[in-house]
CSV table of C-alpha atoms and ligand atoms in Angstrom, one decimal:
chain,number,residue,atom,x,y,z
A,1,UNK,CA,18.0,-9.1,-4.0
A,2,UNK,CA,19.7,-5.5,-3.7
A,3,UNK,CA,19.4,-3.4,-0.5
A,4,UNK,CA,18.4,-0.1,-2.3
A,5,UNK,CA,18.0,1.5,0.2
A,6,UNK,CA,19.0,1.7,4.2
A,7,UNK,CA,18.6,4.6,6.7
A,8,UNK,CA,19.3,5.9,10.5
A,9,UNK,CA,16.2,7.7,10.8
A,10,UNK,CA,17.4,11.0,12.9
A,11,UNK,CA,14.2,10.7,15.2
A,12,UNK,CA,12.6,13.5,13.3
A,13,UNK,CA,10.8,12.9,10.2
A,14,UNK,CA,13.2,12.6,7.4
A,15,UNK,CA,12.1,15.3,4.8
A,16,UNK,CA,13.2,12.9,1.9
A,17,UNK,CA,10.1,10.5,3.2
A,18,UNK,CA,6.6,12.3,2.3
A,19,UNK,CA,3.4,10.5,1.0
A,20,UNK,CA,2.3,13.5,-0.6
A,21,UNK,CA,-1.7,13.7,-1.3
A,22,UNK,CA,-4.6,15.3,-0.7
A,23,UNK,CA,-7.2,12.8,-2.0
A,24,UNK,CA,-9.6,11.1,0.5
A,25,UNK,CA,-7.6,7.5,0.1
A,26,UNK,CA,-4.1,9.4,1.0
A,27,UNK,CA,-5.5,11.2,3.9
A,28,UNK,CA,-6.9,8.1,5.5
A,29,UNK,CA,-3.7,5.9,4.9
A,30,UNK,CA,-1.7,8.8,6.7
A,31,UNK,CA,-3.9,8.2,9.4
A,32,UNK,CA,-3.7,5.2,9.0
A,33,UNK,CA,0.2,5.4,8.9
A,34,UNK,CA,0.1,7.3,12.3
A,35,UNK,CA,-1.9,4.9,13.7
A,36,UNK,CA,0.0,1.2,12.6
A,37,UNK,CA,3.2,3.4,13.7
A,38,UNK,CA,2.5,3.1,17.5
A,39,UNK,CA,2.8,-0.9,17.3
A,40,UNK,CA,4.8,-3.7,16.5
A,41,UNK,CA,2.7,-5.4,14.6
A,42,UNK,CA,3.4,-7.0,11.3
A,43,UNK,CA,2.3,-4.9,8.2
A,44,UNK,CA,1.4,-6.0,4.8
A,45,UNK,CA,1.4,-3.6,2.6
A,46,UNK,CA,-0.4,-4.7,-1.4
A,47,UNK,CA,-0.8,-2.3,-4.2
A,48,UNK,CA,0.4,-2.0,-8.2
A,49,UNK,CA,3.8,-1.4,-9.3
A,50,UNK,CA,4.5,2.2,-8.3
A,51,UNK,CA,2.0,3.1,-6.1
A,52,UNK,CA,4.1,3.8,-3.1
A,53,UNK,CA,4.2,1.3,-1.0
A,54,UNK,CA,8.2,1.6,-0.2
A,55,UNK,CA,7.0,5.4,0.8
A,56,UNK,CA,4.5,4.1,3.2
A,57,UNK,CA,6.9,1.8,4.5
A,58,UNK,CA,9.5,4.2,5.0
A,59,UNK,CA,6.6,6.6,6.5
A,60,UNK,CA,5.8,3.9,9.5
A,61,UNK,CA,9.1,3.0,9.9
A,62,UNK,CA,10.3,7.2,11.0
A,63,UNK,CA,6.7,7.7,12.6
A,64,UNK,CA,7.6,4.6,14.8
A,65,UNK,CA,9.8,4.9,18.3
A,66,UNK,CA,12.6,2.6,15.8
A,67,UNK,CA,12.8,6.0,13.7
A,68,UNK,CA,16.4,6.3,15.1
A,69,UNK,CA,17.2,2.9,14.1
A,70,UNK,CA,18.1,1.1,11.0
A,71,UNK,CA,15.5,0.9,8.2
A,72,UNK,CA,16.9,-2.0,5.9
A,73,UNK,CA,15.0,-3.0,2.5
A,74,UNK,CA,15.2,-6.0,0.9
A,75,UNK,CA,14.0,-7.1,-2.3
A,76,UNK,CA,12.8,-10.8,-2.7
A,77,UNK,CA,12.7,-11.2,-6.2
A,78,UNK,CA,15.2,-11.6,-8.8
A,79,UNK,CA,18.1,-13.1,-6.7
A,80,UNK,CA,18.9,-17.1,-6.6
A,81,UNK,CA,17.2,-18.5,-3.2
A,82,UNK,CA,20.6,-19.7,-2.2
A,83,UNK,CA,21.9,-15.9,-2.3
A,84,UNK,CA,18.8,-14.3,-0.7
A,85,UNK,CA,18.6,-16.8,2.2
A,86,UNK,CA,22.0,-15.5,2.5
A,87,UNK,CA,21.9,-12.1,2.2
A,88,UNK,CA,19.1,-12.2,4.7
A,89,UNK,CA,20.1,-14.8,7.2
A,90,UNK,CA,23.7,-14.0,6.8
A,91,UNK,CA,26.5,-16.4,6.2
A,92,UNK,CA,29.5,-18.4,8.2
A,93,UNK,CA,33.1,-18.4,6.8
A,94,UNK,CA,33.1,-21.7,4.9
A,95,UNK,CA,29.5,-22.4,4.3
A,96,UNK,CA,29.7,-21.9,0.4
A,97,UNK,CA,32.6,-21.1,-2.4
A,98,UNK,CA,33.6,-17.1,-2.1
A,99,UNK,CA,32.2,-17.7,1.7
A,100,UNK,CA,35.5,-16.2,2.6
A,101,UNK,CA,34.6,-14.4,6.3
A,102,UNK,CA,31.4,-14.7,8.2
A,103,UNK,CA,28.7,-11.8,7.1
A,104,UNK,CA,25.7,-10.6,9.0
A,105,UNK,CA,22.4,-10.6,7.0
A,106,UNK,CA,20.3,-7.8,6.6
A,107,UNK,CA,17.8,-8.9,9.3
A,108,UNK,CA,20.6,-8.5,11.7
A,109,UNK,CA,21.1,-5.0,10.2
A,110,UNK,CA,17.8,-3.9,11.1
A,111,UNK,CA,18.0,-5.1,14.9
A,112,UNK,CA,15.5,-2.8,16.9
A,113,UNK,CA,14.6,-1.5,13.4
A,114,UNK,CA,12.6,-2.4,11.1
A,115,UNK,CA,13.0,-4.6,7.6
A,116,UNK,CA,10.6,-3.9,4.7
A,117,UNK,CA,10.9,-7.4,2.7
A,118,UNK,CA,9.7,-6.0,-1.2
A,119,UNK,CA,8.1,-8.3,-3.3
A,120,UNK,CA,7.3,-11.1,-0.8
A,121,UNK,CA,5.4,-13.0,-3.4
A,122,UNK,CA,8.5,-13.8,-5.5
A,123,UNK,CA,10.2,-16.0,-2.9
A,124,UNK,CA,10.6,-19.7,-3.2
A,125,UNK,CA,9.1,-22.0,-1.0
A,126,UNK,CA,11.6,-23.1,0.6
A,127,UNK,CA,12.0,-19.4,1.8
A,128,UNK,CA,8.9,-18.6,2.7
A,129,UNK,CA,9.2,-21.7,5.5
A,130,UNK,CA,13.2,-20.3,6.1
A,131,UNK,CA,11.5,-17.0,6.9
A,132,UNK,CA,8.3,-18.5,9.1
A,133,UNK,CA,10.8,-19.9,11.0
A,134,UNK,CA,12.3,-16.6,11.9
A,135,UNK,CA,9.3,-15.2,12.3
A,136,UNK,CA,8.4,-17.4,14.8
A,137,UNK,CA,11.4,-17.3,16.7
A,138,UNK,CA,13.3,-14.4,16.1
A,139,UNK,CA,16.5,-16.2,16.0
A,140,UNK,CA,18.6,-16.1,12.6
A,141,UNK,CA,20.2,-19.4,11.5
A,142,UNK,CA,22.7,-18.2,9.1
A,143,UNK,CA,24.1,-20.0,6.2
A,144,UNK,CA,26.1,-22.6,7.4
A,145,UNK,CA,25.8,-22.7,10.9
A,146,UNK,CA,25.0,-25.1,13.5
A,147,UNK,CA,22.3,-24.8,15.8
A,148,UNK,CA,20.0,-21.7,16.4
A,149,UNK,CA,21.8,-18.0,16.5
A,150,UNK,CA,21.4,-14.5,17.7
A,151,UNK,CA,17.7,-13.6,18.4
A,152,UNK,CA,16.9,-10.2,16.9
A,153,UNK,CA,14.3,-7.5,17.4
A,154,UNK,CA,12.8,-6.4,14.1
A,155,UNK,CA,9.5,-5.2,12.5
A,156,UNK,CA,9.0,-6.4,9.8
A,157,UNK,CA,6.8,-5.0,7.1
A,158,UNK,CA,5.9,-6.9,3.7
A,159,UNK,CA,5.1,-5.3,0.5
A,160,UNK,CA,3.4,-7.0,-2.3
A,161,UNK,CA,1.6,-6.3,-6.2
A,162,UNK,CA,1.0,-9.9,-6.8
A,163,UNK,CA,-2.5,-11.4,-5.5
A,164,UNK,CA,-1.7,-13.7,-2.4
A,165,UNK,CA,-4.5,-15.4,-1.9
A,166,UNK,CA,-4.3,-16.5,-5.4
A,167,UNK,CA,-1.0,-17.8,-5.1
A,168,UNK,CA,-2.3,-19.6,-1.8
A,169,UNK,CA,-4.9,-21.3,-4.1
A,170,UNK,CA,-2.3,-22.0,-6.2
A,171,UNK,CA,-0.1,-23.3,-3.7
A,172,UNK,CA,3.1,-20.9,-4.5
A,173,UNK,CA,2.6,-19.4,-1.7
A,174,UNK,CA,1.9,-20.1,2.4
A,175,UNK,CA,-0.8,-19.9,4.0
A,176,UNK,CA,0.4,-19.8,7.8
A,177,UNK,CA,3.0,-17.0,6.7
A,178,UNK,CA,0.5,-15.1,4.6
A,179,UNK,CA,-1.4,-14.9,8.0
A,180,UNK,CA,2.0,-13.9,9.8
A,181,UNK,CA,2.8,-11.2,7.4
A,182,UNK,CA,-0.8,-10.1,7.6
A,183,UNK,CA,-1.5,-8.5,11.1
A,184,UNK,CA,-2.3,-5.4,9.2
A,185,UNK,CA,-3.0,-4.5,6.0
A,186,UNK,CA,-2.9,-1.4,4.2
A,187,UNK,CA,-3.7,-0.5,0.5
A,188,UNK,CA,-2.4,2.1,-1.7
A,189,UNK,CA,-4.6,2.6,-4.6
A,190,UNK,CA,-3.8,3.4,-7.9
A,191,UNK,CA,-3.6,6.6,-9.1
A,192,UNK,CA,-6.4,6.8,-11.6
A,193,UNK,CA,-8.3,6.0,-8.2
A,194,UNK,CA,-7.3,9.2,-6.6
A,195,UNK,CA,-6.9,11.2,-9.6
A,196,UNK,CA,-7.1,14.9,-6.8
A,197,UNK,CA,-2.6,13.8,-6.3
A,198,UNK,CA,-1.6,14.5,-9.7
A,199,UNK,CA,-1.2,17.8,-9.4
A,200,UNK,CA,0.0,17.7,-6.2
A,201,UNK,CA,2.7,15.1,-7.0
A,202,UNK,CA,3.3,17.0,-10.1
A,203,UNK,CA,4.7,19.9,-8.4
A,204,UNK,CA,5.9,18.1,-5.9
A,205,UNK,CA,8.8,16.5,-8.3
A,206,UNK,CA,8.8,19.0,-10.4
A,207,UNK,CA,10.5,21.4,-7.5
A,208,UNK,CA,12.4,18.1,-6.6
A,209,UNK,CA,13.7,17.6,-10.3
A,210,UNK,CA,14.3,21.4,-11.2
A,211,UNK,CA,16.5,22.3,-8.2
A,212,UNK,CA,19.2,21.3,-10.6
A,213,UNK,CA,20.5,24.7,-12.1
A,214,UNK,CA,21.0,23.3,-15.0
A,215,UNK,CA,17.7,22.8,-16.0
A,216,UNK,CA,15.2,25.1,-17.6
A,217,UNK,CA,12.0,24.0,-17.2
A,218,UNK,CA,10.7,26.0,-13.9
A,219,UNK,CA,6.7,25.2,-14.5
A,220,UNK,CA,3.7,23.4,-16.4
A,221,UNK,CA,1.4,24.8,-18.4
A,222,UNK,CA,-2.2,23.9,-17.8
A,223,UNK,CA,-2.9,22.3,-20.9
A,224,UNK,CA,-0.2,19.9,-19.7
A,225,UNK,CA,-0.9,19.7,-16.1
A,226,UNK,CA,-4.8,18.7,-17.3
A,227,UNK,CA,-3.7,16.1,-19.5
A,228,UNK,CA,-1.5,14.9,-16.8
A,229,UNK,CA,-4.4,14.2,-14.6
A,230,UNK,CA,-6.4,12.7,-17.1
A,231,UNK,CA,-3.8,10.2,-18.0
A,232,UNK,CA,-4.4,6.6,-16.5
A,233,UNK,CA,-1.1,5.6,-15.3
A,234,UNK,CA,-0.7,2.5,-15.3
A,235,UNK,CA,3.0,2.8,-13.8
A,236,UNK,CA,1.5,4.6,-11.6
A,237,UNK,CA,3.2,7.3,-9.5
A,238,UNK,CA,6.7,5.7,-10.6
A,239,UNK,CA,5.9,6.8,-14.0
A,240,UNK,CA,5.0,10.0,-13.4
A,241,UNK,CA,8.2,10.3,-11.9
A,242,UNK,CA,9.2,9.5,-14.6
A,243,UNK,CA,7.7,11.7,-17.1
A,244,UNK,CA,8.4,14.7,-15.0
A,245,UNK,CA,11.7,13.9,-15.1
A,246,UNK,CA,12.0,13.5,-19.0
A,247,UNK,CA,10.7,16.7,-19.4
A,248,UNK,CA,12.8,18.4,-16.8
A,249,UNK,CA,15.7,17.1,-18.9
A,250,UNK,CA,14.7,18.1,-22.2
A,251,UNK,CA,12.0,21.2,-21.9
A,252,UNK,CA,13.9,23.7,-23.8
A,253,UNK,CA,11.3,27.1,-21.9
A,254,UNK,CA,10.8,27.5,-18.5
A,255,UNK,CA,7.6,26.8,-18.9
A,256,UNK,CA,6.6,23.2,-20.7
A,257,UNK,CA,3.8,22.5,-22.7
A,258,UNK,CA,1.3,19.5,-23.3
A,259,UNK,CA,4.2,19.3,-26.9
A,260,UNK,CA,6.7,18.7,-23.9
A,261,UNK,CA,5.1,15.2,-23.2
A,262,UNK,CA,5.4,11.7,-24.3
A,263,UNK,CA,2.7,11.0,-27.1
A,264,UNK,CA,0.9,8.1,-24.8
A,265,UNK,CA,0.3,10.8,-22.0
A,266,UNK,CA,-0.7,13.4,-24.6
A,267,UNK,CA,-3.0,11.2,-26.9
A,268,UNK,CA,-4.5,9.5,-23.9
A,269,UNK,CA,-4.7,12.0,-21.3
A,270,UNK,CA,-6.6,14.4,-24.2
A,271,UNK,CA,-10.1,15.9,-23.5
A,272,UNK,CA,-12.3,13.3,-24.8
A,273,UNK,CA,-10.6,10.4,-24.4
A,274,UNK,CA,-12.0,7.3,-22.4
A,275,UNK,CA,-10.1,4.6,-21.2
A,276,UNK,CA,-12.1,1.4,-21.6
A,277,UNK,CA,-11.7,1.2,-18.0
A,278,UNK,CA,-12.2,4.0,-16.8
A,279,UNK,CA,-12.2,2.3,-13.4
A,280,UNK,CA,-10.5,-1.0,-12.0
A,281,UNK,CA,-13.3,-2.5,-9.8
A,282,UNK,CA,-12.7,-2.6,-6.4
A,283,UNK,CA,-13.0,-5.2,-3.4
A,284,UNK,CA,-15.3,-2.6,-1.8
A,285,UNK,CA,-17.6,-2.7,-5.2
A,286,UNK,CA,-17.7,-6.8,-5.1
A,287,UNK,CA,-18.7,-6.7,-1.9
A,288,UNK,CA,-21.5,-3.9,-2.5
A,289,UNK,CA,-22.7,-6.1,-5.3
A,290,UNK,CA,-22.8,-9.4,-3.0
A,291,UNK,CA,-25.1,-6.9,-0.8
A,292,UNK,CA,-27.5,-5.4,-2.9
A,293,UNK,CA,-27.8,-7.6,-6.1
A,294,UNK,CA,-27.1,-11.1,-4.2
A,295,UNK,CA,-28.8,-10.1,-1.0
A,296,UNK,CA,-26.1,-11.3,1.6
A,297,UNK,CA,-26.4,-10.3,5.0
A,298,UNK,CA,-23.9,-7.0,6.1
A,299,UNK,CA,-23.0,-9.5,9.1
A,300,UNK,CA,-22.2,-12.9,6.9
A,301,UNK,CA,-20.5,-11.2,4.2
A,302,UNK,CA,-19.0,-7.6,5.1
A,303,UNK,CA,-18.7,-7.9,9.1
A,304,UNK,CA,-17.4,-11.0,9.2
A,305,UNK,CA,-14.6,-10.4,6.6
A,306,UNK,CA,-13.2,-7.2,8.5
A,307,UNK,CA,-13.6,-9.3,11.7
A,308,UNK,CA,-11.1,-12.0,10.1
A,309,UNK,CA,-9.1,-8.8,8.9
A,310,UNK,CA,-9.7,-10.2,5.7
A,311,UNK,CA,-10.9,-6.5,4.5
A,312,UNK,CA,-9.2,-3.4,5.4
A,313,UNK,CA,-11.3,-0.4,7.7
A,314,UNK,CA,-10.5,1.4,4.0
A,315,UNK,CA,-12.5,-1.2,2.2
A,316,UNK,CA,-15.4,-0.8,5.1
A,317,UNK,CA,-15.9,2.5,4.5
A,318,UNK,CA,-16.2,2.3,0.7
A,319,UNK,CA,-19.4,-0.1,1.1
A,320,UNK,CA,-20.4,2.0,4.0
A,321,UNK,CA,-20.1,5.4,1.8
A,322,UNK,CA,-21.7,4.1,-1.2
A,323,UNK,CA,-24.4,2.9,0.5
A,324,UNK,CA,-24.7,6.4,1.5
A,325,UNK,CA,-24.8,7.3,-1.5
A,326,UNK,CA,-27.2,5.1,-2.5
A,327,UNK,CA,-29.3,6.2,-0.5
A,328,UNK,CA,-28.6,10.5,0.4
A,329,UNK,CA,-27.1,9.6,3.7
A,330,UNK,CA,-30.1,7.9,5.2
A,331,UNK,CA,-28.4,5.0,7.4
A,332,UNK,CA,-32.0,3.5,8.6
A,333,UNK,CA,-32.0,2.6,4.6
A,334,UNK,CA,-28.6,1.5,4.6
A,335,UNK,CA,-29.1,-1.0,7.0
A,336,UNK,CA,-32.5,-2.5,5.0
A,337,UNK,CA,-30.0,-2.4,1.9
A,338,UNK,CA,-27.9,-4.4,3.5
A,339,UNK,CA,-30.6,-6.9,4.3
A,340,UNK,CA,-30.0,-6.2,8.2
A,341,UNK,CA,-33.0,-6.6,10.1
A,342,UNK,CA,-34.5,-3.7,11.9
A,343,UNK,CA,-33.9,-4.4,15.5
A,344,UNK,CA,-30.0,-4.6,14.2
A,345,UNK,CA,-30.2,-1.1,13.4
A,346,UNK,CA,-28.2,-0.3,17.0
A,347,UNK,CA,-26.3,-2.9,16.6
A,348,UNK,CA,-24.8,-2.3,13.2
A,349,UNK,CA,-24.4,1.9,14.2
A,350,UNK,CA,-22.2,0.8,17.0
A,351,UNK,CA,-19.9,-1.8,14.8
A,352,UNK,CA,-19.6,1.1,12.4
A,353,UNK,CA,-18.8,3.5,15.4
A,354,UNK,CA,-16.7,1.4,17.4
A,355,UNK,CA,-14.3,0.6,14.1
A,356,UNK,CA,-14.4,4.5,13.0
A,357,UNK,CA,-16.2,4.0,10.0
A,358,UNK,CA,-19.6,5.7,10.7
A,359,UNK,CA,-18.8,8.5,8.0
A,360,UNK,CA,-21.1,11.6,8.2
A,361,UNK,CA,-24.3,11.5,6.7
A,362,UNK,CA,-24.8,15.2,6.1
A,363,UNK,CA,-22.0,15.4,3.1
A,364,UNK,CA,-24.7,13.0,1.6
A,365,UNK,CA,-27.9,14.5,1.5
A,366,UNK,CA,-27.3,17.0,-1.0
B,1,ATP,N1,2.5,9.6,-2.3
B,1,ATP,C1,3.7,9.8,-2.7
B,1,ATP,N2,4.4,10.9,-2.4
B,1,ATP,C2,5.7,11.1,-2.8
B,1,ATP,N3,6.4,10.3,-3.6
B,1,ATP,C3,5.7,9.1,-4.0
B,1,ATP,C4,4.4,8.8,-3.5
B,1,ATP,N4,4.1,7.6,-4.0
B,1,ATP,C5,5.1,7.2,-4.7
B,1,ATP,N5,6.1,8.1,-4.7
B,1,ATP,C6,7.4,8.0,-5.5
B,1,ATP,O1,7.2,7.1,-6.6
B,1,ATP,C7,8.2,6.2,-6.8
B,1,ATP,C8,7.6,4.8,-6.6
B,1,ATP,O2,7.2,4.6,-5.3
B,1,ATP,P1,7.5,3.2,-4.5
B,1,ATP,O3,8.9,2.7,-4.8
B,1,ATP,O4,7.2,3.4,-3.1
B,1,ATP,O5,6.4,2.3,-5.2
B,1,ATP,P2,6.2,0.7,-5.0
B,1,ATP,O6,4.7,0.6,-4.8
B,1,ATP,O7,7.1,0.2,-3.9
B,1,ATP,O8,6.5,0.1,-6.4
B,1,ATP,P3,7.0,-1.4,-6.8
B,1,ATP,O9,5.8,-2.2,-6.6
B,1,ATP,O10,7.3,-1.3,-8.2
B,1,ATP,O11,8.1,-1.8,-5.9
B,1,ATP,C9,9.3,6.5,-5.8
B,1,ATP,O12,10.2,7.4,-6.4
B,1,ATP,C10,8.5,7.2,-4.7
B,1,ATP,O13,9.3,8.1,-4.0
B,2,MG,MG1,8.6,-1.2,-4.1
């Protein structure tokens, strides 16, 4: 585990921390951001490699009254369990060889702060129940120590690309701390699911990367930027960082070209290419199937699952707005498609307003 990173928020919003977007998904997860912000609560944030989840964590952490406070980051994976429950926990003069002088661990950084704990499906076991504990108490038994320690105040927010439930299956990972971690859920889509942020986010580290006066390149071309936002990403925003930055560094004219790319973003993001999936199916499309092909009721299936906050309000929506679709914005029908019976009708319009997700039917009937 490596701290990569750890702030004192200034109590404004720090101008290094922006989830920039513009697409529908980004938009709501701001709000969303806004929202979690005002709370404690515990925060699991899931997404692929690179999709931004650090930035959203680092976005409710300076939107949050701890903003003037530490923001620690640890990363679970890739460190022996012995040195992580360490390096969390912290240690006692003694307790190990090189133990040489007690050392606070990170949770007792980020007292009256908050902890974003990266990659929380990598730890052990043995963690996970080292880390219940905590959670349940709030006291830190360092490494080595006798008896309960300090109790600290954290928030703790989890980040994850791996598929927890699976791993619960599976046993590799705990239930009651999946259902700790999981007081809220938020999740950042991939980028081929928003494709609106590419150009956006292209410019956007393109003036980050260029400030450097050394470098030439001081725009795209469109031809570039187009195959840009065709490209799938499967690194996601990370690798468009990435590629950005490669070109910074070697465009030889102020303005680069689609030649100015690496060959995987120029063959595949070229007019006329198709992915074979041109779309990852979504939670919110499984559950629209279980609806309308398997004819489950909205309540059994859909209400019931964002009851349990086993579904996100985002994933609520999606149903709700294809449905929608489905149907030009008739909600009447909606409710029949979702084999509700009629004198539900009120009923399921109040869920839908009550939780926010009674989307406008007018953008629909077009
Ligand atoms: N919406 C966004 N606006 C601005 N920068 C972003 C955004 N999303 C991601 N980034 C940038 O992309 C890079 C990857 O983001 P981040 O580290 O938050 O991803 P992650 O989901 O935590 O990835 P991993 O699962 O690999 O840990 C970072 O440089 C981050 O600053
Ligand atoms: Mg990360």
């Amino acid at each position: 585990m490596a701290v990569r990173a750890a702030f004192a928020g200034s109590g404004r919003r720090s101008p290094l921390v922006q989830l920039v977007g513009v697409s529908r998904q980004i938009v709501e997860l701001r709000e969303e951001i806004e929202r979690v912000a005002r709370s404690d609560a515990k925060i699991l944030i899931t997404g692929e490699s690179g999709v931004g989840k650090e930035v959203v964590a680092q976005c409710i952490h300076v939107s949050s009254q701890r903003s003037t406070t530490n923001f620690v980051v640890v990363n679970c994976a890739g460190l022996p369990e012995t040195l992580l429950e360490s390096e969390l926990f912290g240690h006692v003069r003694g307790s190990f060889t090189g133990a040489y002088r007690d050392k606070p661990g990170k949770l007792e950084m980020a007292h009256e702060g908050t902890v974003f704990l990266d990659e929380i499906g990598e730890m052990t076991l043995r963690m996970q129940g080292l880390l219940l504990r905590f959670l349940e108490t709030g006291e830190l038994q360092k490494v080595g120590a006798d008896g309960g320690g300090r109790v600290v105040n954290v928030r703790v927010i989890a980040a994850t690309n791996r598929n927890l439930r699976e791993m619960i299956t599976q046993g590799t990972f705990r239930e009651d701390l999946f259902y700790r971690l999981n007081v809220i859920c938020l999740d950042v889509p991939p980028l081929r699911e928003r494709r609106e942020d590419i150009p956006l986010l292209v410019d956007h580290f393109l003036q980050l990367l260029t400030r450097d006066k050394g470098c030439v390149v001081r725009a795209i071309a469109a031809d570039a930027t187009n195959a840009l936002a065709r490209y799938d990403w499967p690194g996601n925003v990370r690798q468009l960082v990435n590629v950005i930055e490669r070109m910074a560094i070697t465009g030889r004219d102020p303005i680069a070209t689609i030649d100015d790319l690496p060959a995987e973003v120029r063959v595949n993001g070229a007019v006329g290419f198709r992915p074979k999936h041109e779309r990852r199916r979504t939670v919110a499309d499984d559950l629209y199937k279980r609806l309308t092909e398997e004819h489950e009721s909205f309540w059994s299936c859909v209400y019931t699952l964002y009851m349990d906050r086993e579904i996100t309000r985002g994933t609520l929506r999606e149903v709700i707005r294809t449905g929608l679709e489905e149907t030009r914005g008739n909600y009447r029908i909606v409710a029949r498609l979702f084999n509700l019976e009629a004198r539900d009708y009120k009923r399921f319009l109040n869920f839908l307003r009550k939780h926010d997700c009674q989307l406008p039917f007018k953008e629909f009937r077009r």
